[in-house]
């Protein structure tokens, strides 16, 4: 589904981040990218949703080279992805319901559709009861669950989570990762970047370690592939 072929990324200022990365991700996989801060995990994810372009090499989505997608078509390409970040990026003046509805309004959905779809997605993240609450009235873990719901509202084929538990206490972090595996079990491909190796080791899913700009370890259920 996603393939890196000899991907190198150098940022302006000669900051070399990824060197000759080769990687294959199959549909429906749950892949955690781990490694120290600055290792290049975010960059790797950004190359997938076309927020950054490789300096050399190519990233493929299906059989399409991402760099060949015309700029005006990138918004369509990005609809394949839902994204979640360390800071929840919620609108503070809007309720939980409105935060999620907003994404549907922009997409031109009718009020009836919005009132059908938002509760369904809130149910998945376990926040049906918090629909009329404002973000500031929620715990960090709950706020992140709202942002997960928002990321899922367009039913993306791939969910990308960049340090989704970076601002959370250990219990809330566990809860977010549990939800991510549940979402994966429903068929969504899940790609996570985190520096928290112990939490992803407990998931029994694929763990790719990034170090020195490359894949230093690729483990599935405790077995090394690289
Ligand atoms: P990680 O997600 O593993 O913490 P990143 O991919 O965010 O790593 O960053 C890798 C390196 O690239 C860091 O040294 C960071 O400072 C640098 N970097 C990230 N984005 C840019 C940018 N837009 N311009 C220059 N350097 C960048």
PDB file of C-alpha atoms in Angstrom, residues 28-187:
ATOM      1  CA  UNK A  28      -4.518  -2.924   7.321  1.00  0.00           C
ATOM      2  CA  UNK A  29      -1.176  -2.916   9.122  1.00  0.00           C
ATOM      3  CA  UNK A  30      -0.521  -1.175  12.447  1.00  0.00           C
ATOM      4  CA  UNK A  31       3.009   0.207  12.322  1.00  0.00           C
ATOM      5  CA  UNK A  32       4.676   2.120  15.143  1.00  0.00           C
ATOM      6  CA  UNK A  33       7.759   4.172  14.310  1.00  0.00           C
ATOM      7  CA  UNK A  34       9.993   4.585  17.324  1.00  0.00           C
ATOM      8  CA  UNK A  35      13.336   6.249  17.901  1.00  0.00           C
ATOM      9  CA  UNK A  36      14.743   9.212  19.775  1.00  0.00           C
ATOM     10  CA  UNK A  37      13.482  12.743  19.311  1.00  0.00           C
ATOM     11  CA  UNK A  38      14.914  14.158  16.079  1.00  0.00           C
ATOM     12  CA  UNK A  39      15.376  10.710  14.515  1.00  0.00           C
ATOM     13  CA  UNK A  40      13.132  11.578  11.571  1.00  0.00           C
ATOM     14  CA  UNK A  41       9.847   9.875  12.537  1.00  0.00           C
ATOM     15  CA  UNK A  42       7.664  12.926  11.802  1.00  0.00           C
ATOM     16  CA  UNK A  43       9.485  13.506   8.550  1.00  0.00           C
ATOM     17  CA  UNK A  44       8.786   9.923   7.494  1.00  0.00           C
ATOM     18  CA  UNK A  45       5.057  10.402   8.174  1.00  0.00           C
ATOM     19  CA  UNK A  46       5.027  13.787   6.401  1.00  0.00           C
ATOM     20  CA  UNK A  47       6.499  12.166   3.300  1.00  0.00           C
ATOM     21  CA  UNK A  48       3.519   9.794   3.283  1.00  0.00           C
ATOM     22  CA  UNK A  49       0.817  12.458   3.458  1.00  0.00           C
ATOM     23  CA  UNK A  50       2.750  14.710   1.093  1.00  0.00           C
ATOM     24  CA  UNK A  51       3.547  17.471   3.559  1.00  0.00           C
ATOM     25  CA  UNK A  52       7.210  17.030   2.592  1.00  0.00           C
ATOM     26  CA  UNK A  53       8.852  15.708  -0.586  1.00  0.00           C
ATOM     27  CA  UNK A  54      11.888  13.413  -0.705  1.00  0.00           C
ATOM     28  CA  UNK A  55      15.220  14.928  -1.705  1.00  0.00           C
ATOM     29  CA  UNK A  56      15.814  11.727  -3.659  1.00  0.00           C
ATOM     30  CA  UNK A  57      14.069   8.390  -3.950  1.00  0.00           C
ATOM     31  CA  UNK A  58      10.317   7.932  -4.107  1.00  0.00           C
ATOM     32  CA  UNK A  59       7.342   7.173  -1.878  1.00  0.00           C
ATOM     33  CA  UNK A  60       4.502   5.230  -3.501  1.00  0.00           C
ATOM     34  CA  UNK A  61       0.876   5.036  -2.399  1.00  0.00           C
ATOM     35  CA  UNK A  62      -0.586   2.027  -4.145  1.00  0.00           C
ATOM     36  CA  UNK A  63       1.195   2.092  -7.489  1.00  0.00           C
ATOM     37  CA  UNK A  64       1.303   5.884  -7.659  1.00  0.00           C
ATOM     38  CA  UNK A  65       4.479   7.852  -7.031  1.00  0.00           C
ATOM     39  CA  UNK A  66       3.400  10.619  -4.640  1.00  0.00           C
ATOM     40  CA  UNK A  67       5.798  13.131  -6.223  1.00  0.00           C
ATOM     41  CA  UNK A  68       3.918  12.741  -9.524  1.00  0.00           C
ATOM     42  CA  UNK A  69       0.629  13.999  -8.044  1.00  0.00           C
ATOM     43  CA  UNK A  70      -0.135  17.505  -9.294  1.00  0.00           C
ATOM     44  CA  UNK A  71      -0.186  20.176  -6.602  1.00  0.00           C
ATOM     45  CA  UNK A  72      -3.871  21.032  -7.186  1.00  0.00           C
ATOM     46  CA  UNK A  73      -4.764  17.363  -6.691  1.00  0.00           C
ATOM     47  CA  UNK A  74      -2.924  16.994  -3.373  1.00  0.00           C
ATOM     48  CA  UNK A  75      -6.019  17.862  -1.268  1.00  0.00           C
ATOM     49  CA  UNK A  76      -7.772  14.860  -2.882  1.00  0.00           C
ATOM     50  CA  UNK A  77      -4.766  12.641  -2.218  1.00  0.00           C
ATOM     51  CA  UNK A  78      -4.707  13.743   1.431  1.00  0.00           C
ATOM     52  CA  UNK A  79      -8.302  12.538   1.876  1.00  0.00           C
ATOM     53  CA  UNK A  80      -6.813   9.076   2.207  1.00  0.00           C
ATOM     54  CA  UNK A  81      -5.454  10.158   5.590  1.00  0.00           C
ATOM     55  CA  UNK A  82      -6.730  11.209   8.979  1.00  0.00           C
ATOM     56  CA  UNK A  83      -4.116  12.897  11.164  1.00  0.00           C
ATOM     57  CA  UNK A  84      -3.658  13.288  14.904  1.00  0.00           C
ATOM     58  CA  UNK A  85      -0.880  15.234  16.615  1.00  0.00           C
ATOM     59  CA  UNK A  86       0.561  15.752  20.065  1.00  0.00           C
ATOM     60  CA  UNK A  87      -1.326  19.047  20.496  1.00  0.00           C
ATOM     61  CA  UNK A  88      -4.960  18.276  19.934  1.00  0.00           C
ATOM     62  CA  UNK A  89      -5.696  21.311  17.742  1.00  0.00           C
ATOM     63  CA  UNK A  90      -9.315  21.565  18.896  1.00  0.00           C
ATOM     64  CA  UNK A  91     -11.391  24.710  18.500  1.00  0.00           C
ATOM     65  CA  UNK A  92     -11.851  26.010  22.056  1.00  0.00           C
ATOM     66  CA  UNK A  93     -15.025  28.009  21.321  1.00  0.00           C
ATOM     67  CA  UNK A  94     -16.815  24.964  19.930  1.00  0.00           C
ATOM     68  CA  UNK A  95     -18.303  21.956  21.651  1.00  0.00           C
ATOM     69  CA  UNK A  96     -17.097  18.410  21.030  1.00  0.00           C
ATOM     70  CA  UNK A  97     -19.985  17.903  18.601  1.00  0.00           C
ATOM     71  CA  UNK A  98     -19.194  21.150  16.765  1.00  0.00           C
ATOM     72  CA  UNK A  99     -15.479  20.393  16.562  1.00  0.00           C
ATOM     73  CA  UNK A 100     -16.262  17.247  14.632  1.00  0.00           C
ATOM     74  CA  UNK A 101     -19.233  18.651  12.714  1.00  0.00           C
ATOM     75  CA  UNK A 102     -16.998  21.452  11.439  1.00  0.00           C
ATOM     76  CA  UNK A 103     -14.984  19.037   9.323  1.00  0.00           C
ATOM     77  CA  UNK A 104     -18.195  17.703   7.794  1.00  0.00           C
ATOM     78  CA  UNK A 105     -19.601  21.191   7.158  1.00  0.00           C
ATOM     79  CA  UNK A 106     -16.484  22.067   5.185  1.00  0.00           C
ATOM     80  CA  UNK A 107     -16.972  18.906   3.154  1.00  0.00           C
ATOM     81  CA  UNK A 108     -20.491  20.103   2.289  1.00  0.00           C
ATOM     82  CA  UNK A 109     -22.468  17.521   4.292  1.00  0.00           C
ATOM     83  CA  UNK A 110     -26.117  18.245   5.134  1.00  0.00           C
ATOM     84  CA  UNK A 111     -27.301  18.881   8.697  1.00  0.00           C
ATOM     85  CA  UNK A 112     -29.096  15.518   8.640  1.00  0.00           C
ATOM     86  CA  UNK A 113     -25.897  13.727   7.615  1.00  0.00           C
ATOM     87  CA  UNK A 114     -23.917  15.550  10.280  1.00  0.00           C
ATOM     88  CA  UNK A 115     -26.418  14.594  12.992  1.00  0.00           C
ATOM     89  CA  UNK A 116     -26.186  10.987  11.910  1.00  0.00           C
ATOM     90  CA  UNK A 117     -22.407  10.728  11.513  1.00  0.00           C
ATOM     91  CA  UNK A 118     -21.036  12.691  14.487  1.00  0.00           C
ATOM     92  CA  UNK A 119     -22.707  10.536  17.185  1.00  0.00           C
ATOM     93  CA  UNK A 120     -21.503   7.357  15.439  1.00  0.00           C
ATOM     94  CA  UNK A 121     -17.904   8.499  15.537  1.00  0.00           C
ATOM     95  CA  UNK A 122     -18.204   9.789  19.137  1.00  0.00           C
ATOM     96  CA  UNK A 123     -19.474   6.367  20.089  1.00  0.00           C
ATOM     97  CA  UNK A 124     -16.363   4.721  18.626  1.00  0.00           C
ATOM     98  CA  UNK A 125     -14.060   6.882  20.766  1.00  0.00           C
ATOM     99  CA  UNK A 126     -16.291   6.490  23.833  1.00  0.00           C
ATOM    100  CA  UNK A 127     -17.337  10.140  24.116  1.00  0.00           C
ATOM    101  CA  UNK A 128     -21.044   9.995  23.255  1.00  0.00           C
ATOM    102  CA  UNK A 129     -21.865  11.589  26.606  1.00  0.00           C
ATOM    103  CA  UNK A 130     -19.506  14.539  26.079  1.00  0.00           C
ATOM    104  CA  UNK A 131     -21.080  15.802  22.871  1.00  0.00           C
ATOM    105  CA  UNK A 132     -22.081  19.199  24.299  1.00  0.00           C
ATOM    106  CA  UNK A 133     -18.945  19.732  26.370  1.00  0.00           C
ATOM    107  CA  UNK A 134     -16.233  22.267  25.529  1.00  0.00           C
ATOM    108  CA  UNK A 135     -12.619  21.103  25.117  1.00  0.00           C
ATOM    109  CA  UNK A 136     -11.419  22.922  28.271  1.00  0.00           C
ATOM    110  CA  UNK A 137     -13.875  20.843  30.333  1.00  0.00           C
ATOM    111  CA  UNK A 138     -12.207  17.621  29.181  1.00  0.00           C
ATOM    112  CA  UNK A 139      -9.073  15.797  30.342  1.00  0.00           C
ATOM    113  CA  UNK A 140      -6.093  15.615  27.972  1.00  0.00           C
ATOM    114  CA  UNK A 141      -6.934  12.015  27.085  1.00  0.00           C
ATOM    115  CA  UNK A 142     -10.530  12.960  26.273  1.00  0.00           C
ATOM    116  CA  UNK A 143      -9.391  15.889  24.142  1.00  0.00           C
ATOM    117  CA  UNK A 144      -7.141  13.562  22.192  1.00  0.00           C
ATOM    118  CA  UNK A 145     -10.078  11.204  21.685  1.00  0.00           C
ATOM    119  CA  UNK A 146     -12.047  14.108  20.187  1.00  0.00           C
ATOM    120  CA  UNK A 147      -9.213  14.798  17.808  1.00  0.00           C
ATOM    121  CA  UNK A 148      -9.141  11.078  16.936  1.00  0.00           C
ATOM    122  CA  UNK A 149     -12.872  11.227  16.198  1.00  0.00           C
ATOM    123  CA  UNK A 150     -12.304  14.240  13.976  1.00  0.00           C
ATOM    124  CA  UNK A 151      -9.513  12.435  12.134  1.00  0.00           C
ATOM    125  CA  UNK A 152     -11.823   9.485  11.489  1.00  0.00           C
ATOM    126  CA  UNK A 153     -14.906  11.381  10.380  1.00  0.00           C
ATOM    127  CA  UNK A 154     -14.097  11.065   6.668  1.00  0.00           C
ATOM    128  CA  UNK A 155     -13.402   7.343   7.114  1.00  0.00           C
ATOM    129  CA  UNK A 156      -9.794   7.566   5.901  1.00  0.00           C
ATOM    130  CA  UNK A 157      -8.028   4.401   4.808  1.00  0.00           C
ATOM    131  CA  UNK A 158      -4.942   5.431   6.807  1.00  0.00           C
ATOM    132  CA  UNK A 159      -4.778   7.037  10.251  1.00  0.00           C
ATOM    133  CA  UNK A 160      -1.519   8.854  10.976  1.00  0.00           C
ATOM    134  CA  UNK A 161      -0.775   9.706  14.608  1.00  0.00           C
ATOM    135  CA  UNK A 162       2.361  11.729  15.386  1.00  0.00           C
ATOM    136  CA  UNK A 163       3.185  11.424  19.119  1.00  0.00           C
ATOM    137  CA  UNK A 164      -0.539  11.051  19.945  1.00  0.00           C
ATOM    138  CA  UNK A 165       0.223  10.454  23.622  1.00  0.00           C
ATOM    139  CA  UNK A 166       3.061  12.955  23.945  1.00  0.00           C
ATOM    140  CA  UNK A 167       1.077  15.248  26.248  1.00  0.00           C
ATOM    141  CA  UNK A 168      -0.726  12.559  28.218  1.00  0.00           C
ATOM    142  CA  UNK A 169      -0.295  10.766  31.533  1.00  0.00           C
ATOM    143  CA  UNK A 170       0.567   7.035  31.265  1.00  0.00           C
ATOM    144  CA  UNK A 171      -3.000   5.804  31.757  1.00  0.00           C
ATOM    145  CA  UNK A 172      -4.488   8.140  29.140  1.00  0.00           C
ATOM    146  CA  UNK A 173      -1.633   7.201  26.819  1.00  0.00           C
ATOM    147  CA  UNK A 174      -2.527   3.515  27.193  1.00  0.00           C
ATOM    148  CA  UNK A 175      -6.144   4.341  26.462  1.00  0.00           C
ATOM    149  CA  UNK A 176      -5.244   6.203  23.239  1.00  0.00           C
ATOM    150  CA  UNK A 177      -3.117   3.276  22.029  1.00  0.00           C
ATOM    151  CA  UNK A 178      -5.902   0.850  22.925  1.00  0.00           C
ATOM    152  CA  UNK A 179      -8.275   2.942  20.801  1.00  0.00           C
ATOM    153  CA  UNK A 180      -5.786   3.015  17.941  1.00  0.00           C
ATOM    154  CA  UNK A 181      -5.637  -0.782  17.929  1.00  0.00           C
ATOM    155  CA  UNK A 182      -9.444  -0.922  17.994  1.00  0.00           C
ATOM    156  CA  UNK A 183      -9.594   1.436  15.011  1.00  0.00           C
ATOM    157  CA  UNK A 184      -7.030  -0.768  13.277  1.00  0.00           C
ATOM    158  CA  UNK A 185      -9.159  -3.836  14.021  1.00  0.00           C
ATOM    159  CA  UNK A 186     -12.012  -2.114  12.169  1.00  0.00           C
ATOM    160  CA  UNK A 187      -9.815  -2.113   9.041  1.00  0.00           C
TER     161      UNK A 187
END
